[in-house]
mmCIF file of C-alpha atoms and ligand atoms in Angstrom:
data_model
loop_
_atom_site.group_PDB
_atom_site.id
_atom_site.type_symbol
_atom_site.label_atom_id
_atom_site.label_comp_id
_atom_site.label_asym_id
_atom_site.label_seq_id
_atom_site.Cartn_x
_atom_site.Cartn_y
_atom_site.Cartn_z
ATOM 1 C CA UNK V 1 0.000 0.000 0.000
ATOM 2 C CA UNK V 2 1.602 3.259 -1.109
ATOM 3 C CA UNK V 3 0.763 6.951 -0.622
ATOM 4 C CA UNK V 4 2.825 10.120 -0.269
ATOM 5 C CA UNK V 5 3.672 10.353 3.448
ATOM 6 C CA UNK V 6 2.789 6.809 4.603
ATOM 7 C CA UNK V 7 1.111 8.346 7.646
ATOM 8 C CA UNK V 8 -2.550 8.681 6.545
ATOM 9 C CA UNK V 9 -3.948 6.648 3.650
ATOM 10 C CA UNK V 10 -1.506 3.774 3.143
ATOM 11 C CA UNK V 11 -1.127 2.855 6.850
ATOM 12 C CA UNK V 12 -4.914 2.587 7.035
ATOM 13 C CA UNK V 13 -5.022 0.416 3.889
ATOM 14 C CA UNK V 14 -2.192 -1.660 5.379
ATOM 15 C CA UNK V 15 -3.981 -2.039 8.744
ATOM 16 C CA UNK V 16 -7.312 -2.939 7.141
ATOM 17 C CA UNK V 17 -5.836 -5.580 4.850
ATOM 18 C CA UNK V 18 -3.538 -7.002 7.578
ATOM 19 C CA UNK V 19 -6.536 -7.409 9.853
ATOM 20 C CA UNK V 20 -8.616 -9.100 7.159
ATOM 21 C CA UNK V 21 -5.899 -11.555 6.043
ATOM 22 C CA UNK V 22 -5.127 -12.413 9.683
ATOM 23 C CA UNK V 23 -8.776 -13.143 10.458
ATOM 24 C CA UNK V 24 -8.911 -15.500 7.466
ATOM 25 C CA UNK V 25 -5.463 -16.999 8.131
ATOM 26 C CA UNK V 26 -4.323 -16.188 4.603
ATOM 27 C CA UNK V 27 -0.564 -16.522 3.931
ATOM 28 C CA UNK V 28 -0.170 -12.956 2.706
ATOM 29 C CA UNK V 29 2.426 -10.348 3.673
ATOM 30 C CA UNK V 30 1.032 -6.816 3.875
ATOM 31 C CA UNK V 31 3.095 -3.646 4.206
ATOM 32 C CA UNK V 32 2.975 0.036 3.298
ATOM 33 C CA UNK V 33 5.346 2.819 2.290
ATOM 34 C CA UNK V 34 5.393 6.438 1.159
ATOM 35 C CA UNK V 35 6.935 7.873 -1.971
ATOM 36 C CA UNK V 36 8.210 11.009 -0.170
ATOM 37 C CA UNK V 37 10.087 9.512 2.782
ATOM 38 C CA UNK V 38 9.418 12.816 4.580
ATOM 39 C CA UNK V 39 7.797 11.091 7.538
ATOM 40 C CA UNK V 40 10.075 8.017 7.717
ATOM 41 C CA UNK V 41 10.017 6.538 11.224
ATOM 42 C CA UNK V 42 6.804 8.360 12.199
ATOM 43 C CA UNK V 43 3.629 6.798 13.558
ATOM 44 C CA UNK V 44 0.459 7.185 11.505
ATOM 45 C CA UNK V 45 -1.158 10.636 11.819
ATOM 46 C CA UNK V 46 -3.108 10.842 15.119
ATOM 47 C CA UNK V 47 -6.324 11.609 13.205
ATOM 48 C CA UNK V 48 -5.959 8.402 11.160
ATOM 49 C CA UNK V 49 -5.180 6.384 14.309
ATOM 50 C CA UNK V 50 -8.325 7.829 15.909
ATOM 51 C CA UNK V 51 -10.553 7.131 12.891
ATOM 52 C CA UNK V 52 -9.267 3.556 12.658
ATOM 53 C CA UNK V 53 -9.864 3.007 16.381
ATOM 54 C CA UNK V 54 -13.460 4.218 16.000
ATOM 55 C CA UNK V 55 -13.924 1.231 13.685
ATOM 56 C CA UNK V 56 -12.109 -1.147 16.078
ATOM 57 C CA UNK V 57 -8.803 -1.159 14.196
ATOM 58 C CA UNK V 58 -5.440 -0.424 15.858
ATOM 59 C CA UNK V 59 -2.811 0.967 13.451
ATOM 60 C CA UNK V 60 -0.668 2.709 16.092
ATOM 61 C CA UNK V 61 2.198 0.198 15.800
ATOM 62 C CA UNK V 62 2.870 0.973 12.123
ATOM 63 C CA UNK V 63 5.818 3.207 11.199
ATOM 64 C CA UNK V 64 6.361 5.196 8.015
ATOM 65 C CA UNK V 65 9.076 4.240 5.533
ATOM 66 C CA UNK V 66 10.036 5.269 2.028
ATOM 67 C CA UNK V 67 9.062 3.112 -0.954
ATOM 68 C CA UNK V 68 12.124 1.658 -2.673
ATOM 69 C CA UNK V 69 12.881 -0.218 -5.869
ATOM 70 C CA UNK V 70 13.455 -3.383 -3.754
ATOM 71 C CA UNK V 71 9.747 -3.404 -2.943
ATOM 72 C CA UNK V 72 9.202 -4.677 -6.484
ATOM 73 C CA UNK V 73 11.230 -7.790 -5.564
ATOM 74 C CA UNK V 74 9.322 -8.431 -2.343
ATOM 75 C CA UNK V 75 5.682 -7.806 -3.308
ATOM 76 C CA UNK V 76 3.423 -9.269 -5.999
ATOM 77 C CA UNK V 77 0.988 -6.364 -5.930
ATOM 78 C CA UNK V 78 1.522 -2.675 -5.236
ATOM 79 C CA UNK V 79 -1.581 -0.546 -4.632
ATOM 80 C CA UNK V 80 -1.183 3.217 -4.924
ATOM 81 C CA UNK V 81 -3.620 5.784 -3.533
ATOM 82 C CA UNK V 82 -3.500 8.427 -6.259
ATOM 83 C CA UNK V 83 -2.119 9.310 -9.681
ATOM 84 C CA UNK V 84 0.916 11.217 -8.351
ATOM 85 C CA UNK V 85 1.974 8.146 -6.450
ATOM 86 C CA UNK V 86 1.201 5.947 -9.455
ATOM 87 C CA UNK V 87 3.621 8.138 -11.393
ATOM 88 C CA UNK V 88 6.306 8.133 -8.679
ATOM 89 C CA UNK V 89 6.177 4.370 -8.130
ATOM 90 C CA UNK V 90 6.075 3.669 -11.868
ATOM 91 C CA UNK V 91 9.237 5.757 -12.342
ATOM 92 C CA UNK V 92 11.095 3.313 -10.079
ATOM 93 C CA UNK V 93 9.920 0.260 -12.055
ATOM 94 C CA UNK V 94 12.837 -1.476 -13.763
ATOM 95 C CA UNK V 95 10.830 -3.404 -16.344
ATOM 96 C CA UNK V 96 7.332 -4.397 -17.415
ATOM 97 C CA UNK V 97 7.015 -7.073 -14.730
ATOM 98 C CA UNK V 98 7.531 -4.384 -12.064
ATOM 99 C CA UNK V 99 5.169 -2.000 -13.811
ATOM 100 C CA UNK V 100 2.369 -4.537 -14.035
ATOM 101 C CA UNK V 101 2.380 -4.948 -10.261
ATOM 102 C CA UNK V 102 1.177 -1.371 -9.766
ATOM 103 C CA UNK V 103 -2.554 -0.588 -9.521
ATOM 104 C CA UNK V 104 -4.493 2.514 -8.570
ATOM 105 C CA UNK V 105 -6.315 1.037 -5.579
ATOM 106 C CA UNK V 106 -9.764 2.465 -6.400
ATOM 107 C CA UNK V 107 -9.654 0.690 -9.767
ATOM 108 C CA UNK V 108 -10.537 -2.364 -7.679
ATOM 109 C CA UNK V 109 -13.980 -0.963 -6.858
ATOM 110 C CA UNK V 110 -14.540 1.510 -9.734
ATOM 111 C CA UNK V 111 -12.637 -0.014 -12.658
ATOM 112 C CA UNK V 112 -11.441 2.249 -15.449
ATOM 113 C CA UNK V 113 -12.376 5.537 -13.771
ATOM 114 C CA UNK V 114 -8.881 6.435 -12.493
ATOM 115 C CA UNK V 115 -10.331 7.559 -9.161
ATOM 116 C CA UNK V 116 -8.024 8.636 -6.316
ATOM 117 C CA UNK V 117 -8.196 8.208 -2.545
ATOM 118 C CA UNK V 118 -8.364 11.883 -1.495
ATOM 119 C CA UNK V 119 -5.444 13.112 0.605
ATOM 120 C CA UNK V 120 -7.035 13.903 4.015
ATOM 121 C CA UNK V 121 -3.909 15.550 5.502
ATOM 122 C CA UNK V 122 -4.976 19.213 5.216
ATOM 123 C CA UNK V 123 -8.705 18.663 5.769
ATOM 124 C CA UNK V 124 -11.120 17.836 8.593
ATOM 125 C CA UNK V 125 -12.347 14.638 10.248
ATOM 126 C CA UNK V 126 -14.848 13.862 7.473
ATOM 127 C CA UNK V 127 -11.974 13.317 5.055
ATOM 128 C CA UNK V 128 -10.520 10.640 7.293
ATOM 129 C CA UNK V 129 -13.887 8.865 7.502
ATOM 130 C CA UNK V 130 -14.251 8.960 3.726
ATOM 131 C CA UNK V 131 -10.775 7.438 3.342
ATOM 132 C CA UNK V 132 -11.783 4.690 5.770
ATOM 133 C CA UNK V 133 -14.928 3.877 3.817
ATOM 134 C CA UNK V 134 -13.136 3.752 0.435
ATOM 135 C CA UNK V 135 -10.250 1.637 1.724
ATOM 136 C CA UNK V 136 -12.543 -0.734 3.603
ATOM 137 C CA UNK V 137 -14.323 -1.469 0.311
ATOM 138 C CA UNK V 138 -11.102 -1.727 -1.694
ATOM 139 C CA UNK V 139 -9.498 -4.118 0.799
ATOM 140 C CA UNK V 140 -12.676 -6.241 0.831
ATOM 141 C CA UNK V 141 -12.232 -6.538 -2.922
ATOM 142 C CA UNK V 142 -8.597 -7.667 -2.490
ATOM 143 C CA UNK V 143 -9.779 -10.342 -0.036
ATOM 144 C CA UNK V 144 -12.445 -11.423 -2.518
ATOM 145 C CA UNK V 145 -9.799 -11.783 -5.244
ATOM 146 C CA UNK V 146 -7.438 -13.696 -2.935
ATOM 147 C CA UNK V 147 -10.131 -16.125 -1.842
ATOM 148 C CA UNK V 148 -11.826 -16.710 -5.241
ATOM 149 C CA UNK V 149 -8.800 -17.597 -7.353
HETATM 150 P P1 LIG T 201 -0.623 10.455 3.141
HETATM 151 O O1 LIG T 201 -0.958 11.953 3.604
HETATM 152 O O2 LIG T 201 0.115 10.561 1.827
HETATM 153 O O3 LIG T 201 -1.972 9.831 3.000
HETATM 154 O O4 LIG T 201 0.215 9.837 4.244
HETATM 155 C C1 LIG T 201 -0.006 12.964 3.681
HETATM 156 C C2 LIG T 201 0.858 13.012 4.741
HETATM 157 C C3 LIG T 201 1.785 14.039 4.840
HETATM 158 C C4 LIG T 201 1.838 15.032 3.869
HETATM 159 C C5 LIG T 201 0.969 14.977 2.793
HETATM 160 C C6 LIG T 201 0.053 13.936 2.695
HETATM 161 N N1 LIG T 201 2.762 16.105 3.996
HETATM 162 O O5 LIG T 201 2.730 16.997 3.137
HETATM 163 O O6 LIG T 201 3.584 16.112 4.923
#
């Protein structure tokens, strides 16, 4: 799961998917990163931690890190939150195999529309709730794909 800072959207996506794969005992490794690296080492934003906890999800143990080229070797799928991050991650791809791993995450629930998970960082609480709702649906879709292969 990849966004810009790895403190708002991608840690939530990471936490949601981790929780869902754990509950189903699926052998899947979930992680998240940011393309900026500006917040490396930081906890998720307190507003995202609070929103997650209102839905019974604890993401406070996650720590921000920068996305690197090596992530293409470790992960089969890379979900990005918006088009800027799609661009930044795609720039690091070394070949077509890498490139094909990258998906705009909302394509999973609204295919072909190129929709973005809005950046909630400079907005109010509603933005964080909207991000939760979108990423809950998108991660449900990932679980559906993993369990209906
Ligand atoms: P995120 O949100 O990409 O969802 O983690 C942001 C976090 C930090 C900043 C921007 C967006 N920032 O400018 O520091």
